Amino acid sequence: MAEQKPSILFVCLGNICRSPLADGALRHQAAQRGLGWTIDSAGTGGWHSGDPPDRRAIAVAAAAGVDIAGLRARQVREADFHRFDLILAMDHDNLAALHRIAPARPGAEIRLALDLVEGRAGQAVADPYYGDARGFDRTWADAQAIASGVLRHFGVAD
Ligand code: 4NP
């Protein structure tokens, strides 16, 4: 098991703001290190299925040289609990929703994303959807911290 490449799924509500940013941040950091990890994101809600990320999320990632424009929103499905090693919820509501829909014996470990960031355990990534661009700056900073935390969690120094 330890030699296998990890697979990580980030989950928020709409899969157009927070989880695509965490997905993009980790894909970028993993690619820079040549790690062939499986990284994806999904929403507990399905209203935005098929949509690209919010334009403000695309912009904040692009400003850091990370392209998330090609991502498309999708809803979490049962197979995700078997396909992924680690499912990281961006907030407590989505963590609770994941536990509600998880099969009896999920293969995946299900956790709050910020639990992997030193000093941020138990915290939620604030939902920037109804706020302004500054909210997306904060979300992007959280996404980068989470990506670094995931690398450390799997023993990769950043
Ligand atoms: P996300 O943000 O969960 O970070 O993608 C949201 C996106 C859409 C909605 C809520 C939150 N919505 O209500 O449509």
JSON list of N, CA, C and O in Angstrom, two decimals, residues 75-119:
[
{"chain": "A", "resi": 75, "resn": "GLN", "atom": "N", "xyz": [-21.05, 15.83, -9.19]},
{"chain": "A", "resi": 75, "resn": "GLN", "atom": "CA", "xyz": [-21.50, 15.49, -7.84]},
{"chain": "A", "resi": 75, "resn": "GLN", "atom": "C", "xyz": [-20.74, 14.26, -7.33]},
{"chain": "A", "resi": 75, "resn": "GLN", "atom": "O", "xyz": [-20.37, 13.38, -8.13]},
{"chain": "A", "resi": 76, "resn": "VAL", "atom": "N", "xyz": [-20.53, 14.22, -6.03]},
{"chain": "A", "resi": 76, "resn": "VAL", "atom": "CA", "xyz": [-19.90, 13.03, -5.42]},
{"chain": "A", "resi": 76, "resn": "VAL", "atom": "C", "xyz": [-20.78, 11.81, -5.70]},
{"chain": "A", "resi": 76, "resn": "VAL", "atom": "O", "xyz": [-22.00, 11.91, -5.71]},
{"chain": "A", "resi": 77, "resn": "ARG", "atom": "N", "xyz": [-20.13, 10.66, -5.98]},
{"chain": "A", "resi": 77, "resn": "ARG", "atom": "CA", "xyz": [-20.90, 9.43, -6.20]},
{"chain": "A", "resi": 77, "resn": "ARG", "atom": "C", "xyz": [-20.32, 8.30, -5.36]},
{"chain": "A", "resi": 77, "resn": "ARG", "atom": "O", "xyz": [-19.18, 8.38, -4.89]},
{"chain": "A", "resi": 78, "resn": "GLU", "atom": "N", "xyz": [-21.09, 7.25, -5.22]},
{"chain": "A", "resi": 78, "resn": "GLU", "atom": "CA", "xyz": [-20.70, 6.15, -4.34]},
{"chain": "A", "resi": 78, "resn": "GLU", "atom": "C", "xyz": [-19.32, 5.60, -4.68]},
{"chain": "A", "resi": 78, "resn": "GLU", "atom": "O", "xyz": [-18.52, 5.28, -3.80]},
{"chain": "A", "resi": 79, "resn": "ALA", "atom": "N", "xyz": [-19.03, 5.49, -5.99]},
{"chain": "A", "resi": 79, "resn": "ALA", "atom": "CA", "xyz": [-17.74, 4.91, -6.41]},
{"chain": "A", "resi": 79, "resn": "ALA", "atom": "C", "xyz": [-16.56, 5.71, -5.86]},
{"chain": "A", "resi": 79, "resn": "ALA", "atom": "O", "xyz": [-15.48, 5.16, -5.64]},
{"chain": "A", "resi": 80, "resn": "ASP", "atom": "N", "xyz": [-16.78, 7.01, -5.59]},
{"chain": "A", "resi": 80, "resn": "ASP", "atom": "CA", "xyz": [-15.67, 7.84, -5.08]},
{"chain": "A", "resi": 80, "resn": "ASP", "atom": "C", "xyz": [-15.14, 7.30, -3.75]},
{"chain": "A", "resi": 80, "resn": "ASP", "atom": "O", "xyz": [-13.96, 7.44, -3.45]},
{"chain": "A", "resi": 81, "resn": "PHE", "atom": "N", "xyz": [-16.04, 6.73, -2.95]},
{"chain": "A", "resi": 81, "resn": "PHE", "atom": "CA", "xyz": [-15.64, 6.25, -1.62]},
{"chain": "A", "resi": 81, "resn": "PHE", "atom": "C", "xyz": [-14.76, 5.00, -1.72]},
{"chain": "A", "resi": 81, "resn": "PHE", "atom": "O", "xyz": [-14.15, 4.59, -0.74]},
{"chain": "A", "resi": 82, "resn": "HIS", "atom": "N", "xyz": [-14.75, 4.38, -2.90]},
{"chain": "A", "resi": 82, "resn": "HIS", "atom": "CA", "xyz": [-13.90, 3.20, -3.12]},
{"chain": "A", "resi": 82, "resn": "HIS", "atom": "C", "xyz": [-12.67, 3.54, -3.97]},
{"chain": "A", "resi": 82, "resn": "HIS", "atom": "O", "xyz": [-11.64, 2.89, -3.85]},
{"chain": "A", "resi": 83, "resn": "ARG", "atom": "N", "xyz": [-12.80, 4.54, -4.83]},
{"chain": "A", "resi": 83, "resn": "ARG", "atom": "CA", "xyz": [-11.72, 4.90, -5.76]},
{"chain": "A", "resi": 83, "resn": "ARG", "atom": "C", "xyz": [-10.62, 5.72, -5.10]},
{"chain": "A", "resi": 83, "resn": "ARG", "atom": "O", "xyz": [-9.47, 5.68, -5.54]},
{"chain": "A", "resi": 84, "resn": "PHE", "atom": "N", "xyz": [-10.99, 6.54, -4.10]},
{"chain": "A", "resi": 84, "resn": "PHE", "atom": "CA", "xyz": [-10.02, 7.47, -3.52]},
{"chain": "A", "resi": 84, "resn": "PHE", "atom": "C", "xyz": [-9.53, 6.99, -2.15]},
{"chain": "A", "resi": 84, "resn": "PHE", "atom": "O", "xyz": [-10.28, 6.37, -1.40]},
{"chain": "A", "resi": 85, "resn": "ASP", "atom": "N", "xyz": [-8.27, 7.28, -1.86]},
{"chain": "A", "resi": 85, "resn": "ASP", "atom": "CA", "xyz": [-7.70, 6.96, -0.55]},
{"chain": "A", "resi": 85, "resn": "ASP", "atom": "C", "xyz": [-8.16, 7.97, 0.50]},
{"chain": "A", "resi": 85, "resn": "ASP", "atom": "O", "xyz": [-8.36, 7.62, 1.66]},
{"chain": "A", "resi": 86, "resn": "LEU", "atom": "N", "xyz": [-8.24, 9.22, 0.06]},
{"chain": "A", "resi": 86, "resn": "LEU", "atom": "CA", "xyz": [-8.48, 10.32, 1.00]},
{"chain": "A", "resi": 86, "resn": "LEU", "atom": "C", "xyz": [-9.51, 11.27, 0.38]},
{"chain": "A", "resi": 86, "resn": "LEU", "atom": "O", "xyz": [-9.32, 11.75, -0.74]},
{"chain": "A", "resi": 87, "resn": "ILE", "atom": "N", "xyz": [-10.60, 11.51, 1.11]},
{"chain": "A", "resi": 87, "resn": "ILE", "atom": "CA", "xyz": [-11.61, 12.47, 0.66]},
{"chain": "A", "resi": 87, "resn": "ILE", "atom": "C", "xyz": [-11.61, 13.62, 1.67]},
{"chain": "A", "resi": 87, "resn": "ILE", "atom": "O", "xyz": [-11.80, 13.40, 2.87]},
{"chain": "A", "resi": 88, "resn": "LEU", "atom": "N", "xyz": [-11.35, 14.82, 1.18]},
{"chain": "A", "resi": 88, "resn": "LEU", "atom": "CA", "xyz": [-11.19, 15.98, 2.06]},
{"chain": "A", "resi": 88, "resn": "LEU", "atom": "C", "xyz": [-12.32, 16.97, 1.86]},
{"chain": "A", "resi": 88, "resn": "LEU", "atom": "O", "xyz": [-12.48, 17.55, 0.77]},
{"chain": "A", "resi": 89, "resn": "ALA", "atom": "N", "xyz": [-13.11, 17.17, 2.91]},
{"chain": "A", "resi": 89, "resn": "ALA", "atom": "CA", "xyz": [-14.23, 18.10, 2.86]},
{"chain": "A", "resi": 89, "resn": "ALA", "atom": "C", "xyz": [-13.74, 19.50, 3.20]},
{"chain": "A", "resi": 89, "resn": "ALA", "atom": "O", "xyz": [-12.93, 19.69, 4.10]},
{"chain": "A", "resi": 90, "resn": "MET", "atom": "N", "xyz": [-14.28, 20.49, 2.49]},
{"chain": "A", "resi": 90, "resn": "MET", "atom": "CA", "xyz": [-13.84, 21.86, 2.73]},
{"chain": "A", "resi": 90, "resn": "MET", "atom": "C", "xyz": [-14.49, 22.50, 3.95]},
{"chain": "A", "resi": 90, "resn": "MET", "atom": "O", "xyz": [-13.98, 23.49, 4.46]},
{"chain": "A", "resi": 91, "resn": "ASP", "atom": "N", "xyz": [-15.64, 21.97, 4.37]},
{"chain": "A", "resi": 91, "resn": "ASP", "atom": "CA", "xyz": [-16.24, 22.51, 5.60]},
{"chain": "A", "resi": 91, "resn": "ASP", "atom": "C", "xyz": [-17.04, 21.42, 6.32]},
{"chain": "A", "resi": 91, "resn": "ASP", "atom": "O", "xyz": [-17.14, 20.29, 5.82]},
{"chain": "A", "resi": 92, "resn": "HIS", "atom": "N", "xyz": [-17.57, 21.79, 7.47]},
{"chain": "A", "resi": 92, "resn": "HIS", "atom": "CA", "xyz": [-18.24, 20.80, 8.33]},
{"chain": "A", "resi": 92, "resn": "HIS", "atom": "C", "xyz": [-19.54, 20.27, 7.72]},
{"chain": "A", "resi": 92, "resn": "HIS", "atom": "O", "xyz": [-19.87, 19.10, 7.89]},
{"chain": "A", "resi": 93, "resn": "ASP", "atom": "N", "xyz": [-20.28, 21.14, 7.02]},
{"chain": "A", "resi": 93, "resn": "ASP", "atom": "CA", "xyz": [-21.54, 20.69, 6.39]},
{"chain": "A", "resi": 93, "resn": "ASP", "atom": "C", "xyz": [-21.25, 19.61, 5.35]},
{"chain": "A", "resi": 93, "resn": "ASP", "atom": "O", "xyz": [-21.96, 18.61, 5.26]},
{"chain": "A", "resi": 94, "resn": "ASN", "atom": "N", "xyz": [-20.21, 19.86, 4.55]},
{"chain": "A", "resi": 94, "resn": "ASN", "atom": "CA", "xyz": [-19.88, 18.89, 3.51]},
{"chain": "A", "resi": 94, "resn": "ASN", "atom": "C", "xyz": [-19.27, 17.62, 4.10]},
{"chain": "A", "resi": 94, "resn": "ASN", "atom": "O", "xyz": [-19.48, 16.53, 3.56]},
{"chain": "A", "resi": 95, "resn": "LEU", "atom": "N", "xyz": [-18.55, 17.77, 5.22]},
{"chain": "A", "resi": 95, "resn": "LEU", "atom": "CA", "xyz": [-18.04, 16.57, 5.92]},
{"chain": "A", "resi": 95, "resn": "LEU", "atom": "C", "xyz": [-19.21, 15.71, 6.41]},
{"chain": "A", "resi": 95, "resn": "LEU", "atom": "O", "xyz": [-19.23, 14.50, 6.21]},
{"chain": "A", "resi": 96, "resn": "ALA", "atom": "N", "xyz": [-20.21, 16.39, 7.00]},
{"chain": "A", "resi": 96, "resn": "ALA", "atom": "CA", "xyz": [-21.39, 15.66, 7.51]},
{"chain": "A", "resi": 96, "resn": "ALA", "atom": "C", "xyz": [-22.14, 15.00, 6.35]},
{"chain": "A", "resi": 96, "resn": "ALA", "atom": "O", "xyz": [-22.59, 13.86, 6.46]},
{"chain": "A", "resi": 97, "resn": "ALA", "atom": "N", "xyz": [-22.26, 15.74, 5.22]},
{"chain": "A", "resi": 97, "resn": "ALA", "atom": "CA", "xyz": [-22.96, 15.18, 4.05]},
{"chain": "A", "resi": 97, "resn": "ALA", "atom": "C", "xyz": [-22.22, 13.95, 3.54]},
{"chain": "A", "resi": 97, "resn": "ALA", "atom": "O", "xyz": [-22.85, 12.94, 3.18]},
{"chain": "A", "resi": 98, "resn": "LEU", "atom": "N", "xyz": [-20.89, 14.00, 3.52]},
{"chain": "A", "resi": 98, "resn": "LEU", "atom": "CA", "xyz": [-20.10, 12.85, 3.05]},
{"chain": "A", "resi": 98, "resn": "LEU", "atom": "C", "xyz": [-20.34, 11.64, 3.95]},
{"chain": "A", "resi": 98, "resn": "LEU", "atom": "O", "xyz": [-20.53, 10.53, 3.46]},
{"chain": "A", "resi": 99, "resn": "HIS", "atom": "N", "xyz": [-20.35, 11.87, 5.27]},
{"chain": "A", "resi": 99, "resn": "HIS", "atom": "CA", "xyz": [-20.58, 10.76, 6.19]},
{"chain": "A", "resi": 99, "resn": "HIS", "atom": "C", "xyz": [-21.98, 10.17, 6.00]},
{"chain": "A", "resi": 99, "resn": "HIS", "atom": "O", "xyz": [-22.17, 8.96, 6.13]},
{"chain": "A", "resi": 100, "resn": "ARG", "atom": "N", "xyz": [-22.95, 11.04, 5.68]},
{"chain": "A", "resi": 100, "resn": "ARG", "atom": "CA", "xyz": [-24.33, 10.55, 5.46]},
{"chain": "A", "resi": 100, "resn": "ARG", "atom": "C", "xyz": [-24.43, 9.65, 4.24]},
{"chain": "A", "resi": 100, "resn": "ARG", "atom": "O", "xyz": [-25.15, 8.67, 4.24]},
{"chain": "A", "resi": 101, "resn": "ILE", "atom": "N", "xyz": [-23.71, 10.01, 3.16]},
{"chain": "A", "resi": 101, "resn": "ILE", "atom": "CA", "xyz": [-23.88, 9.26, 1.90]},
{"chain": "A", "resi": 101, "resn": "ILE", "atom": "C", "xyz": [-22.82, 8.18, 1.72]},
{"chain": "A", "resi": 101, "resn": "ILE", "atom": "O", "xyz": [-22.91, 7.38, 0.79]},
{"chain": "A", "resi": 102, "resn": "ALA", "atom": "N", "xyz": [-21.84, 8.12, 2.63]},
{"chain": "A", "resi": 102, "resn": "ALA", "atom": "CA", "xyz": [-20.78, 7.11, 2.49]},
{"chain": "A", "resi": 102, "resn": "ALA", "atom": "C", "xyz": [-21.34, 5.71, 2.64]},
{"chain": "A", "resi": 102, "resn": "ALA", "atom": "O", "xyz": [-22.24, 5.47, 3.46]},
{"chain": "A", "resi": 103, "resn": "PRO", "atom": "N", "xyz": [-20.83, 4.76, 1.84]},
{"chain": "A", "resi": 103, "resn": "PRO", "atom": "CA", "xyz": [-21.25, 3.37, 2.02]},
{"chain": "A", "resi": 103, "resn": "PRO", "atom": "C", "xyz": [-20.76, 2.85, 3.38]},
{"chain": "A", "resi": 103, "resn": "PRO", "atom": "O", "xyz": [-19.91, 3.48, 4.02]},
{"chain": "A", "resi": 104, "resn": "ALA", "atom": "N", "xyz": [-21.29, 1.72, 3.80]},
{"chain": "A", "resi": 104, "resn": "ALA", "atom": "CA", "xyz": [-20.99, 1.18, 5.13]},
{"chain": "A", "resi": 104, "resn": "ALA", "atom": "C", "xyz": [-19.49, 0.97, 5.32]},
{"chain": "A", "resi": 104, "resn": "ALA", "atom": "O", "xyz": [-18.96, 1.20, 6.40]},
{"chain": "A", "resi": 105, "resn": "ARG", "atom": "N", "xyz": [-18.81, 0.53, 4.27]},
{"chain": "A", "resi": 105, "resn": "ARG", "atom": "CA", "xyz": [-17.36, 0.30, 4.39]},
{"chain": "A", "resi": 105, "resn": "ARG", "atom": "C", "xyz": [-16.60, 1.07, 3.32]},
{"chain": "A", "resi": 105, "resn": "ARG", "atom": "O", "xyz": [-16.14, 0.50, 2.34]},
{"chain": "A", "resi": 106, "resn": "PRO", "atom": "N", "xyz": [-16.47, 2.40, 3.51]},
{"chain": "A", "resi": 106, "resn": "PRO", "atom": "CA", "xyz": [-15.75, 3.17, 2.51]},
{"chain": "A", "resi": 106, "resn": "PRO", "atom": "C", "xyz": [-14.26, 2.84, 2.56]},
{"chain": "A", "resi": 106, "resn": "PRO", "atom": "O", "xyz": [-13.71, 2.65, 3.64]},
{"chain": "A", "resi": 107, "resn": "GLY", "atom": "N", "xyz": [-13.64, 2.73, 1.42]},
{"chain": "A", "resi": 107, "resn": "GLY", "atom": "CA", "xyz": [-12.19, 2.52, 1.41]},
{"chain": "A", "resi": 107, "resn": "GLY", "atom": "C", "xyz": [-11.48, 3.79, 1.80]},
{"chain": "A", "resi": 107, "resn": "GLY", "atom": "O", "xyz": [-10.40, 3.79, 2.38]},
{"chain": "A", "resi": 108, "resn": "ALA", "atom": "N", "xyz": [-12.11, 4.92, 1.48]},
{"chain": "A", "resi": 108, "resn": "ALA", "atom": "CA", "xyz": [-11.47, 6.22, 1.67]},
{"chain": "A", "resi": 108, "resn": "ALA", "atom": "C", "xyz": [-11.52, 6.66, 3.13]},
{"chain": "A", "resi": 108, "resn": "ALA", "atom": "O", "xyz": [-12.47, 6.37, 3.85]},
{"chain": "A", "resi": 109, "resn": "GLU", "atom": "N", "xyz": [-10.47, 7.38, 3.51]},
{"chain": "A", "resi": 109, "resn": "GLU", "atom": "CA", "xyz": [-10.48, 8.11, 4.78]},
{"chain": "A", "resi": 109, "resn": "GLU", "atom": "C", "xyz": [-11.16, 9.45, 4.49]},
{"chain": "A", "resi": 109, "resn": "GLU", "atom": "O", "xyz": [-10.85, 10.09, 3.49]},
{"chain": "A", "resi": 110, "resn": "ILE", "atom": "N", "xyz": [-12.09, 9.84, 5.33]},
{"chain": "A", "resi": 110, "resn": "ILE", "atom": "CA", "xyz": [-12.87, 11.07, 5.10]},
{"chain": "A", "resi": 110, "resn": "ILE", "atom": "C", "xyz": [-12.52, 12.06, 6.20]},
{"chain": "A", "resi": 110, "resn": "ILE", "atom": "O", "xyz": [-12.71, 11.76, 7.39]},
{"chain": "A", "resi": 111, "resn": "ARG", "atom": "N", "xyz": [-12.01, 13.23, 5.80]},
{"chain": "A", "resi": 111, "resn": "ARG", "atom": "CA", "xyz": [-11.55, 14.21, 6.79]},
{"chain": "A", "resi": 111, "resn": "ARG", "atom": "C", "xyz": [-11.86, 15.63, 6.35]},
{"chain": "A", "resi": 111, "resn": "ARG", "atom": "O", "xyz": [-12.14, 15.89, 5.18]},
{"chain": "A", "resi": 112, "resn": "LEU", "atom": "N", "xyz": [-11.72, 16.54, 7.31]},
{"chain": "A", "resi": 112, "resn": "LEU", "atom": "CA", "xyz": [-11.80, 17.96, 7.01]},
{"chain": "A", "resi": 112, "resn": "LEU", "atom": "C", "xyz": [-10.45, 18.38, 6.41]},
{"chain": "A", "resi": 112, "resn": "LEU", "atom": "O", "xyz": [-9.39, 18.05, 6.97]},
{"chain": "A", "resi": 113, "resn": "ALA", "atom": "N", "xyz": [-10.48, 19.10, 5.30]},
{"chain": "A", "resi": 113, "resn": "ALA", "atom": "CA", "xyz": [-9.23, 19.43, 4.58]},
{"chain": "A", "resi": 113, "resn": "ALA", "atom": "C", "xyz": [-8.23, 20.17, 5.47]},
{"chain": "A", "resi": 113, "resn": "ALA", "atom": "O", "xyz": [-7.04, 19.86, 5.46]},
{"chain": "A", "resi": 114, "resn": "LEU", "atom": "N", "xyz": [-8.72, 21.14, 6.26]},
{"chain": "A", "resi": 114, "resn": "LEU", "atom": "CA", "xyz": [-7.78, 21.94, 7.05]},
{"chain": "A", "resi": 114, "resn": "LEU", "atom": "C", "xyz": [-7.20, 21.16, 8.24]},
{"chain": "A", "resi": 114, "resn": "LEU", "atom": "O", "xyz": [-6.28, 21.65, 8.90]},
{"chain": "A", "resi": 115, "resn": "ASP", "atom": "N", "xyz": [-7.71, 19.95, 8.50]},
{"chain": "A", "resi": 115, "resn": "ASP", "atom": "CA", "xyz": [-7.10, 19.10, 9.53]},
{"chain": "A", "resi": 115, "resn": "ASP", "atom": "C", "xyz": [-5.66, 18.75, 9.16]},
{"chain": "A", "resi": 115, "resn": "ASP", "atom": "O", "xyz": [-4.86, 18.39, 10.02]},
{"chain": "A", "resi": 116, "resn": "LEU", "atom": "N", "xyz": [-5.33, 18.84, 7.86]},
{"chain": "A", "resi": 116, "resn": "LEU", "atom": "CA", "xyz": [-3.99, 18.49, 7.42]},
{"chain": "A", "resi": 116, "resn": "LEU", "atom": "C", "xyz": [-3.03, 19.68, 7.47]},
{"chain": "A", "resi": 116, "resn": "LEU", "atom": "O", "xyz": [-1.86, 19.57, 7.11]},
{"chain": "A", "resi": 117, "resn": "VAL", "atom": "N", "xyz": [-3.54, 20.83, 7.92]},
{"chain": "A", "resi": 117, "resn": "VAL", "atom": "CA", "xyz": [-2.72, 22.05, 7.97]},
{"chain": "A", "resi": 117, "resn": "VAL", "atom": "C", "xyz": [-2.44, 22.39, 9.43]},
{"chain": "A", "resi": 117, "resn": "VAL", "atom": "O", "xyz": [-3.38, 22.53, 10.24]},
{"chain": "A", "resi": 118, "resn": "GLU", "atom": "N", "xyz": [-1.17, 22.52, 9.75]},
{"chain": "A", "resi": 118, "resn": "GLU", "atom": "CA", "xyz": [-0.77, 22.78, 11.14]},
{"chain": "A", "resi": 118, "resn": "GLU", "atom": "C", "xyz": [-1.44, 24.05, 11.66]},
{"chain": "A", "resi": 118, "resn": "GLU", "atom": "O", "xyz": [-1.43, 25.09, 10.98]},
{"chain": "A", "resi": 119, "resn": "GLY", "atom": "N", "xyz": [-2.04, 23.96, 12.83]},
{"chain": "A", "resi": 119, "resn": "GLY", "atom": "CA", "xyz": [-2.67, 25.11, 13.45]},
{"chain": "A", "resi": 119, "resn": "GLY", "atom": "C", "xyz": [-4.07, 25.42, 12.95]},
{"chain": "A", "resi": 119, "resn": "GLY", "atom": "O", "xyz": [-4.71, 26.36, 13.41]}
]
